[in-house]
Amino acid sequence: MFTKWFGGMMHELGHGLNLPHSHQTNTENNDLDKGMNLMFGGNWTLGINPTFINRAGCAILNNCQVFADAPGVTYYNGYKSGLTKLHAEYDNGDLVVSGKFYSDKTVTDINIYQDPYATPSEGYYKVAWSVSPLSNTSLRMPVSELATKTGPYNLQVELVLANGETTFNYYPFSYDNSIPAINIDFDDNAVCDALPAGWHFTNVGTGTTPGVVCYTDSTRNYWIKCYGSGVSDPNDDLPFVYTMLSGDCRIIARVKDITSDWNTFGGLMMRNTLAGNSSFISVNALDTRGVFHTYRIVTGGNTGYQLVSALALPMWLKLERVGNVITSYYSADSVNWSAYHSSTVSFNSTVYVGLVASGSGATTDIDMVSVSSSLCSCNTR
């Protein structure tokens, strides 16, 4: 009974010091000096059988304000950090992951987890690895270290920051007969084609790190990454790929994916101007939750939003302007549409219409874009 209560207290203290649940590897589990990870089932073994904190947990504790000794560091003061490149492949019994990141805070460690669920779970069974952020290195994770080698998984990447915070991204994949079926390969520095005629790119707002867009003409795909705060009061800070339309108009596109970080989103937007505090209407895919409509009805006003409507990716979105009324729609197949929300807003006759990503580190892939206007004949791009 003492072990249960004492171990449970230490497990919960770990949560209080920012430790997530995670599972030991098979090698650690069989090591008499390690055994059970405290943040898995260590609350039942501490004091009886070998129990330890894995390297991923130690990396987080090393930057916890309770233990860290870093003169001049301000803790938990926010960050602009994320992945700019990630590649994963199966090689000779190992799942191999490599990549690059950007950060305005020092990154001390990179934690990578394999979680045996299609989407992030409570984490008890996610097996953890951890490495130092060295240049041009990759992490090899032997499949033999996993207890479960079949079915859905998600790969989680966590940057551990010197200010005590961590980032989080996840990527679904699966195991089939002990072999990972995984296709993760993106690079901010990929070769990009020129935007279609009549389309432009800007970063709305005055953020210190502007967003980026990469257009691939062969697939008509727009890859957009936000480094700023996104939609926010009093001024937005986000990347915007746009064209200009006059009169009654609409835009339709398919959102293929969006970063899973909480409250990141990507989709369609109509703006009155390119100023950060401009009025706007926007309909988007919101992290893993579904369709999200947000708006600023008057210039300099507060942003508002509608409750999320559940819909899986990829999803089709549409914004349609008729007079001063702008209505958002969503669809799973681009054939059967559901009206989401209508707003009355006093836009200029000519408005900025296009694609956005919102939230620090947010990335989205959008394709099958088409626009039309009562005053022009517009191409599908």
Short mmCIF file of C-alpha atoms in Angstrom, two decimals:
data_model
loop_
_atom_site.label_atom_id
_atom_site.label_comp_id
_atom_site.label_asym_id
_atom_site.label_seq_id
_atom_site.Cartn_x
_atom_site.Cartn_y
_atom_site.Cartn_z
CA MET A 1 0.00 0.00 0.00
CA PHE A 2 2.89 2.37 0.79
CA THR A 3 4.36 1.81 -2.68
CA LYS A 4 1.02 2.61 -4.32
CA TRP A 5 0.57 5.90 -2.49
CA PHE A 6 4.22 6.99 -2.52
CA GLY A 7 4.69 5.99 -6.16
CA GLY A 8 1.43 7.68 -7.08
CA MET A 9 2.53 10.87 -5.33
CA MET A 10 5.82 10.90 -7.26
CA HIS A 11 4.02 10.19 -10.54
CA GLU A 12 1.66 13.13 -10.00
CA LEU A 13 4.56 15.32 -8.87
CA GLY A 14 6.11 14.53 -12.25
CA HIS A 15 3.02 15.95 -13.96
CA GLY A 16 3.33 19.03 -11.78
CA LEU A 17 6.85 19.47 -13.14
CA ASN A 18 5.61 19.24 -16.75
CA LEU A 19 6.28 15.54 -17.38
CA PRO A 20 3.87 13.78 -19.75
CA HIS A 21 3.03 10.11 -19.68
CA SER A 22 5.45 7.93 -21.67
CA HIS A 23 6.56 4.32 -21.88
CA GLN A 24 9.97 2.70 -21.56
CA THR A 25 11.58 0.83 -24.46
CA ASN A 26 11.86 -2.96 -24.27
CA THR A 27 15.60 -2.65 -23.58
CA GLU A 28 14.99 -0.24 -20.70
CA ASN A 29 12.25 -2.49 -19.34
CA ASN A 30 14.71 -5.41 -19.13
CA ASP A 31 17.54 -3.31 -17.66
CA LEU A 32 17.88 -3.99 -13.93
CA ASP A 33 19.08 -0.42 -13.43
CA LYS A 34 16.01 1.06 -15.13
CA GLY A 35 12.90 -1.09 -15.44
CA MET A 36 9.59 0.78 -15.29
CA ASN A 37 9.34 4.42 -16.38
CA LEU A 38 7.88 6.47 -13.53
CA MET A 39 5.52 8.24 -15.95
CA PHE A 40 4.09 4.95 -17.21
CA GLY A 41 3.37 2.54 -14.35
CA GLY A 42 6.10 3.54 -11.93
CA ASN A 43 3.50 4.44 -9.32
CA TRP A 44 3.03 0.67 -8.81
CA THR A 45 6.72 -0.31 -8.82
CA LEU A 46 8.62 2.50 -7.08
CA GLY A 47 10.33 1.06 -4.02
CA ILE A 48 9.72 -2.57 -5.05
CA ASN A 49 11.14 -3.01 -8.55
CA PRO A 50 13.52 -0.93 -10.70
CA THR A 51 11.86 2.39 -11.60
CA PHE A 52 13.38 5.34 -13.44
CA ILE A 53 12.69 8.54 -15.39
CA ASN A 54 13.54 8.13 -19.08
CA ARG A 55 15.77 10.52 -21.02
CA ALA A 56 12.80 12.37 -22.53
CA GLY A 57 11.51 13.11 -19.04
CA CYS A 58 14.94 14.16 -17.79
CA ALA A 59 15.27 16.56 -20.73
CA ILE A 60 12.08 18.29 -19.62
CA LEU A 61 13.08 18.33 -15.94
CA ASN A 62 16.48 19.84 -16.79
CA ASN A 63 14.67 22.95 -18.09
CA CYS A 64 12.01 23.06 -15.40
CA GLN A 65 12.37 26.26 -13.39
CA VAL A 66 12.50 24.21 -10.17
CA PHE A 67 15.76 22.52 -11.20
CA ALA A 68 17.29 24.64 -13.96
CA ASP A 69 20.21 26.95 -13.36
CA ALA A 70 20.22 29.22 -16.39
CA PRO A 71 21.09 32.84 -15.51
CA GLY A 72 19.22 35.40 -17.56
CA VAL A 73 16.52 32.98 -18.77
CA THR A 74 12.91 34.09 -18.44
CA TYR A 75 10.75 31.02 -17.97
CA TYR A 76 7.44 30.22 -19.67
CA ASN A 77 7.36 33.47 -21.65
CA GLY A 78 6.20 32.03 -24.98
CA TYR A 79 8.09 31.02 -28.10
CA LYS A 80 8.14 30.95 -31.87
CA SER A 81 9.47 27.51 -32.65
CA GLY A 82 8.65 24.65 -34.96
CA LEU A 83 9.81 22.17 -37.56
CA THR A 84 10.98 23.33 -40.99
CA LYS A 85 11.93 19.90 -42.30
CA LEU A 86 11.02 16.35 -41.32
CA HIS A 87 11.73 13.02 -42.97
CA ALA A 88 10.87 9.55 -41.71
CA GLU A 89 11.61 6.20 -43.30
CA TYR A 90 12.04 2.53 -42.47
CA ASP A 91 15.57 1.19 -42.79
CA ASN A 92 16.91 -2.21 -41.78
CA GLY A 93 14.66 -2.72 -38.77
CA ASP A 94 14.67 0.92 -37.62
CA LEU A 95 12.29 3.83 -37.99
CA VAL A 96 14.68 6.66 -38.89
CA VAL A 97 13.70 10.31 -38.33
CA SER A 98 15.64 13.42 -39.32
CA GLY A 99 14.75 17.08 -39.66
CA LYS A 100 15.41 20.73 -38.96
CA PHE A 101 13.74 23.36 -36.81
CA TYR A 102 13.60 27.09 -36.16
CA SER A 103 13.29 28.67 -32.72
CA ASP A 104 13.62 32.02 -31.00
CA LYS A 105 14.45 30.09 -27.79
CA THR A 106 17.35 27.72 -27.24
CA VAL A 107 16.38 24.10 -28.03
CA THR A 108 18.19 21.81 -25.59
CA ASP A 109 16.69 18.45 -26.56
CA ILE A 110 14.36 16.79 -29.07
CA ASN A 111 11.95 14.16 -27.77
CA ILE A 112 10.30 11.76 -30.20
CA TYR A 113 7.48 9.42 -29.24
CA GLN A 114 5.75 6.55 -31.00
CA ASP A 115 2.16 6.43 -29.73
CA PRO A 116 0.13 3.30 -30.66
CA TYR A 117 -3.05 5.21 -31.50
CA ALA A 118 -4.27 7.01 -34.62
CA THR A 119 -4.35 10.33 -32.74
CA PRO A 120 -2.50 11.44 -29.58
CA SER A 121 -3.60 9.46 -26.55
CA GLU A 122 -3.10 10.05 -22.85
CA GLY A 123 0.40 8.78 -23.53
CA TYR A 124 0.81 5.82 -21.21
CA TYR A 125 1.96 3.58 -24.05
CA LYS A 126 3.88 6.05 -26.20
CA VAL A 127 7.51 4.90 -26.30
CA ALA A 128 10.00 7.73 -25.91
CA TRP A 129 13.37 8.53 -27.45
CA SER A 130 15.39 11.70 -26.89
CA VAL A 131 18.42 13.27 -28.59
CA SER A 132 20.46 16.47 -28.49
CA PRO A 133 19.75 18.93 -31.34
CA LEU A 134 22.93 18.35 -33.35
CA SER A 135 23.16 19.41 -37.00
CA ASN A 136 22.65 16.85 -39.77
CA THR A 137 21.86 13.97 -37.44
CA SER A 138 19.10 11.41 -37.49
CA LEU A 139 17.51 9.28 -34.80
CA ARG A 140 17.20 5.54 -35.30
CA MET A 141 14.41 3.86 -33.34
CA PRO A 142 14.56 0.05 -33.52
CA VAL A 143 11.13 -1.44 -34.09
CA SER A 144 12.15 -4.21 -31.70
CA GLU A 145 11.89 -1.69 -28.84
CA LEU A 146 8.10 -1.48 -29.22
CA ALA A 147 5.65 -3.68 -27.35
CA THR A 148 3.04 -3.30 -30.11
CA LYS A 149 4.06 -3.55 -33.77
CA THR A 150 0.75 -3.50 -35.61
CA GLY A 151 -2.11 -1.10 -36.25
CA PRO A 152 -2.40 2.70 -36.15
CA TYR A 153 0.30 4.89 -34.62
CA ASN A 154 1.20 8.56 -34.46
CA LEU A 155 4.72 9.96 -34.40
CA GLN A 156 5.14 12.87 -31.99
CA VAL A 157 8.00 15.39 -32.14
CA GLU A 158 8.66 17.65 -29.15
CA LEU A 159 11.23 20.45 -29.03
CA VAL A 160 12.38 21.01 -25.44
CA LEU A 161 13.11 24.71 -24.90
CA ALA A 162 15.45 26.35 -22.39
CA ASN A 163 12.59 28.51 -21.08
CA GLY A 164 10.81 25.41 -19.74
CA GLU A 165 8.26 25.07 -22.55
CA THR A 166 7.89 22.41 -25.23
CA THR A 167 6.42 22.32 -28.74
CA PHE A 168 4.24 19.51 -30.07
CA ASN A 169 3.55 18.06 -33.53
CA TYR A 170 2.16 14.68 -34.46
CA TYR A 171 1.95 12.68 -37.69
CA PRO A 172 -0.27 9.60 -38.17
CA PHE A 173 1.14 6.38 -39.63
CA SER A 174 0.71 2.66 -39.02
CA TYR A 175 2.55 -0.63 -38.55
CA ASP A 176 1.88 -3.63 -40.78
CA ASN A 177 3.62 -6.89 -39.85
CA SER A 178 6.20 -5.01 -37.75
CA ILE A 179 7.05 -2.60 -40.58
CA PRO A 180 6.05 1.08 -40.34
CA ALA A 181 3.97 2.38 -43.24
CA ILE A 182 5.07 5.98 -42.99
CA ASN A 183 5.29 8.83 -45.47
CA ILE A 184 6.50 11.98 -43.74
CA ASP A 185 8.65 14.19 -45.93
CA PHE A 186 8.45 17.98 -46.02
CA ASP A 187 10.97 20.76 -46.43
CA ASP A 188 10.39 24.51 -46.17
CA ASN A 189 13.27 24.98 -48.60
CA ALA A 190 11.79 22.84 -51.36
CA VAL A 191 11.90 24.14 -54.93
CA CYS A 192 8.72 26.14 -55.51
CA ASP A 193 6.97 27.35 -58.64
CA ALA A 194 5.81 30.91 -59.27
CA LEU A 195 2.30 31.68 -58.05
CA PRO A 196 -0.41 31.62 -60.74
CA ALA A 197 -1.07 34.84 -62.63
CA GLY A 198 -3.08 37.28 -60.56
CA TRP A 199 -2.12 35.69 -57.23
CA HIS A 200 0.18 37.31 -54.66
CA PHE A 201 1.73 36.55 -51.29
CA THR A 202 2.19 38.78 -48.26
CA ASN A 203 2.52 38.49 -44.52
CA VAL A 204 -0.33 40.43 -42.96
CA GLY A 205 0.83 42.36 -39.91
CA THR A 206 4.27 43.36 -38.70
CA GLY A 207 5.65 40.14 -37.23
CA THR A 208 9.41 39.70 -36.97
CA THR A 209 9.34 36.37 -38.84
CA PRO A 210 7.14 36.40 -41.95
CA GLY A 211 5.40 33.25 -43.13
CA VAL A 212 6.22 31.38 -46.32
CA VAL A 213 4.35 29.77 -49.21
CA CYS A 214 5.46 27.07 -51.62
CA TYR A 215 3.30 26.54 -54.70
CA THR A 216 3.66 23.38 -56.81
CA ASP A 217 2.18 23.93 -60.25
CA SER A 218 2.02 20.25 -61.23
CA THR A 219 -0.31 19.45 -58.32
CA ARG A 220 -1.80 22.95 -57.89
CA ASN A 221 -0.87 22.69 -54.21
CA TYR A 222 -0.21 25.61 -51.86
CA TRP A 223 1.95 24.78 -48.85
CA ILE A 224 1.70 27.64 -46.34
CA LYS A 225 3.55 28.09 -43.04
CA CYS A 226 2.85 30.66 -40.33
CA TYR A 227 5.61 31.90 -38.02
CA GLY A 228 3.54 34.64 -36.40
CA SER A 229 0.68 34.62 -33.91
CA GLY A 230 -1.94 34.24 -36.65
CA VAL A 231 -5.41 35.71 -36.25
CA SER A 232 -5.21 37.81 -33.10
CA ASP A 233 -6.26 41.14 -31.57
CA PRO A 234 -5.52 43.92 -32.14
CA ASN A 235 -3.49 42.91 -35.24
CA ASP A 236 -3.23 39.70 -37.21
CA ASP A 237 0.20 38.26 -38.02
CA LEU A 238 -0.16 35.59 -40.69
CA PRO A 239 0.79 34.53 -44.23
CA PHE A 240 -1.84 35.30 -46.88
CA VAL A 241 -1.92 34.06 -50.49
CA TYR A 242 -4.49 36.18 -52.27
CA THR A 243 -6.09 37.55 -55.39
CA MET A 244 -8.43 40.55 -55.67
CA LEU A 245 -12.12 40.13 -56.56
CA SER A 246 -14.86 42.69 -57.05
CA GLY A 247 -18.61 42.50 -56.50
CA ASP A 248 -20.32 39.24 -55.60
CA CYS A 249 -17.64 36.56 -55.49
CA ARG A 250 -16.61 33.25 -54.02
CA ILE A 251 -13.60 31.03 -53.37
CA ILE A 252 -13.57 27.24 -53.06
CA ALA A 253 -10.63 25.03 -52.06
CA ARG A 254 -9.72 21.72 -50.50
CA VAL A 255 -7.71 21.71 -47.27
CA LYS A 256 -5.68 18.50 -47.25
CA ASP A 257 -3.94 18.85 -43.90
CA ILE A 258 -3.18 21.23 -41.05
CA THR A 259 -0.72 21.13 -38.16
CA SER A 260 -2.17 19.29 -35.18
CA ASP A 261 -1.05 21.86 -32.59
CA TRP A 262 -4.00 23.13 -30.57
CA ASN A 263 -5.76 26.15 -32.14
CA THR A 264 -3.73 26.16 -35.36
CA PHE A 265 -5.83 26.40 -38.49
CA GLY A 266 -5.65 26.85 -42.24
CA GLY A 267 -8.19 27.67 -44.92
CA LEU A 268 -9.91 30.53 -46.72
CA MET A 269 -10.16 34.25 -45.95
CA MET A 270 -11.74 37.41 -47.35
CA ARG A 271 -10.17 40.66 -46.08
CA ASN A 272 -11.19 44.24 -46.63
CA THR A 273 -7.52 45.38 -46.68
CA LEU A 274 -4.07 43.95 -46.01
CA ALA A 275 -3.72 45.90 -42.75
CA GLY A 276 -3.27 43.78 -39.64
CA ASN A 277 -6.46 45.10 -38.02
CA SER A 278 -8.65 44.79 -41.14
CA SER A 279 -12.11 43.31 -41.02
CA PHE A 280 -12.22 39.74 -42.37
CA ILE A 281 -14.22 36.55 -42.66
CA SER A 282 -12.44 33.17 -42.58
CA VAL A 283 -13.42 29.49 -42.67
CA ASN A 284 -10.79 26.89 -41.82
CA ALA A 285 -9.75 23.43 -40.77
CA LEU A 286 -8.96 23.69 -37.04
CA ASP A 287 -6.14 21.37 -35.82
CA THR A 288 -7.76 17.91 -35.43
CA ARG A 289 -11.25 19.11 -34.53
CA GLY A 290 -13.03 20.15 -37.73
CA VAL A 291 -14.38 23.28 -39.43
CA PHE A 292 -13.85 26.66 -37.76
CA HIS A 293 -15.35 30.04 -38.74
CA THR A 294 -13.76 33.23 -37.39
CA TYR A 295 -14.30 36.90 -38.21
CA ARG A 296 -13.63 40.56 -37.44
CA ILE A 297 -16.69 42.53 -38.50
CA VAL A 298 -15.22 46.04 -38.20
CA THR A 299 -11.69 47.34 -38.68
CA GLY A 300 -9.88 47.40 -35.34
CA GLY A 301 -12.63 45.38 -33.66
CA ASN A 302 -12.43 42.14 -31.75
CA THR A 303 -12.36 38.76 -33.44
CA GLY A 304 -15.20 36.33 -32.97
CA TYR A 305 -15.82 32.71 -33.89
CA GLN A 306 -18.45 30.01 -34.31
CA LEU A 307 -18.44 26.64 -32.56
CA VAL A 308 -16.45 23.98 -34.39
CA SER A 309 -18.31 21.63 -36.70
CA ALA A 310 -16.74 18.16 -36.81
CA LEU A 311 -15.37 17.13 -40.21
CA ALA A 312 -12.40 14.97 -41.14
CA LEU A 313 -9.56 16.01 -43.42
CA PRO A 314 -9.34 16.45 -46.31
CA MET A 315 -12.26 18.90 -46.38
CA TRP A 316 -13.72 21.32 -48.92
CA LEU A 317 -14.41 24.90 -47.87
CA LYS A 318 -16.18 27.80 -49.54
CA LEU A 319 -16.65 31.52 -48.86
CA GLU A 320 -19.31 33.34 -50.84
CA ARG A 321 -20.03 37.08 -50.90
CA VAL A 322 -23.44 38.40 -51.98
CA GLY A 323 -23.67 42.13 -51.37
CA ASN A 324 -22.55 42.68 -47.77
CA VAL A 325 -23.37 39.15 -46.64
CA ILE A 326 -20.55 36.58 -46.58
CA THR A 327 -21.45 32.94 -45.97
CA SER A 328 -19.13 30.04 -45.21
CA TYR A 329 -19.76 26.46 -46.32
CA TYR A 330 -18.10 23.08 -45.88
CA SER A 331 -18.26 19.73 -47.64
CA ALA A 332 -16.62 16.31 -47.53
CA ASP A 333 -16.84 15.82 -51.30
CA SER A 334 -17.31 19.26 -52.97
CA VAL A 335 -20.79 18.13 -54.09
CA ASN A 336 -22.95 18.19 -50.97
CA TRP A 337 -22.44 21.50 -49.16
CA SER A 338 -23.54 22.59 -45.68
CA ALA A 339 -23.97 26.28 -44.86
CA TYR A 340 -21.94 27.11 -41.74
CA HIS A 341 -22.34 30.81 -40.87
CA SER A 342 -23.31 34.13 -42.46
CA SER A 343 -21.94 37.53 -41.45
CA THR A 344 -22.91 41.00 -42.58
CA VAL A 345 -19.84 43.17 -43.05
CA SER A 346 -19.21 46.45 -44.91
CA PHE A 347 -16.39 45.47 -47.26
CA ASN A 348 -15.11 47.61 -50.10
CA SER A 349 -16.31 46.71 -53.58
CA THR A 350 -12.95 45.02 -54.25
CA VAL A 351 -11.68 42.62 -51.55
CA TYR A 352 -8.66 40.43 -50.93
CA VAL A 353 -9.59 36.75 -51.24
CA GLY A 354 -7.28 33.83 -50.59
CA LEU A 355 -5.62 31.22 -48.38
CA VAL A 356 -4.19 31.45 -44.85
CA ALA A 357 -2.44 29.55 -42.08
CA SER A 358 -2.80 30.78 -38.50
CA GLY A 359 -0.84 30.07 -35.32
CA SER A 360 2.89 29.91 -34.64
CA GLY A 361 4.29 26.92 -36.52
CA ALA A 362 1.03 26.18 -38.35
CA THR A 363 1.42 24.54 -41.75
CA THR A 364 -1.32 23.66 -44.21
CA ASP A 365 -1.63 22.12 -47.67
CA ILE A 366 -4.43 23.51 -49.82
CA ASP A 367 -5.26 22.62 -53.41
CA MET A 368 -8.11 22.63 -55.96
CA VAL A 369 -8.52 26.40 -55.52
CA SER A 370 -11.12 28.16 -57.66
CA VAL A 371 -12.40 31.73 -57.53
CA SER A 372 -15.20 33.50 -59.36
CA SER A 373 -16.71 36.97 -59.44
CA SER A 374 -19.72 38.62 -61.01
CA LEU A 375 -17.33 41.16 -62.55
CA CYS A 376 -14.62 38.86 -63.92
CA SER A 377 -13.96 35.52 -65.51
CA CYS A 378 -11.54 33.75 -63.19
CA ASN A 379 -9.41 30.66 -63.57
CA THR A 380 -9.35 27.60 -61.38
CA ARG A 381 -5.93 27.16 -59.77
#
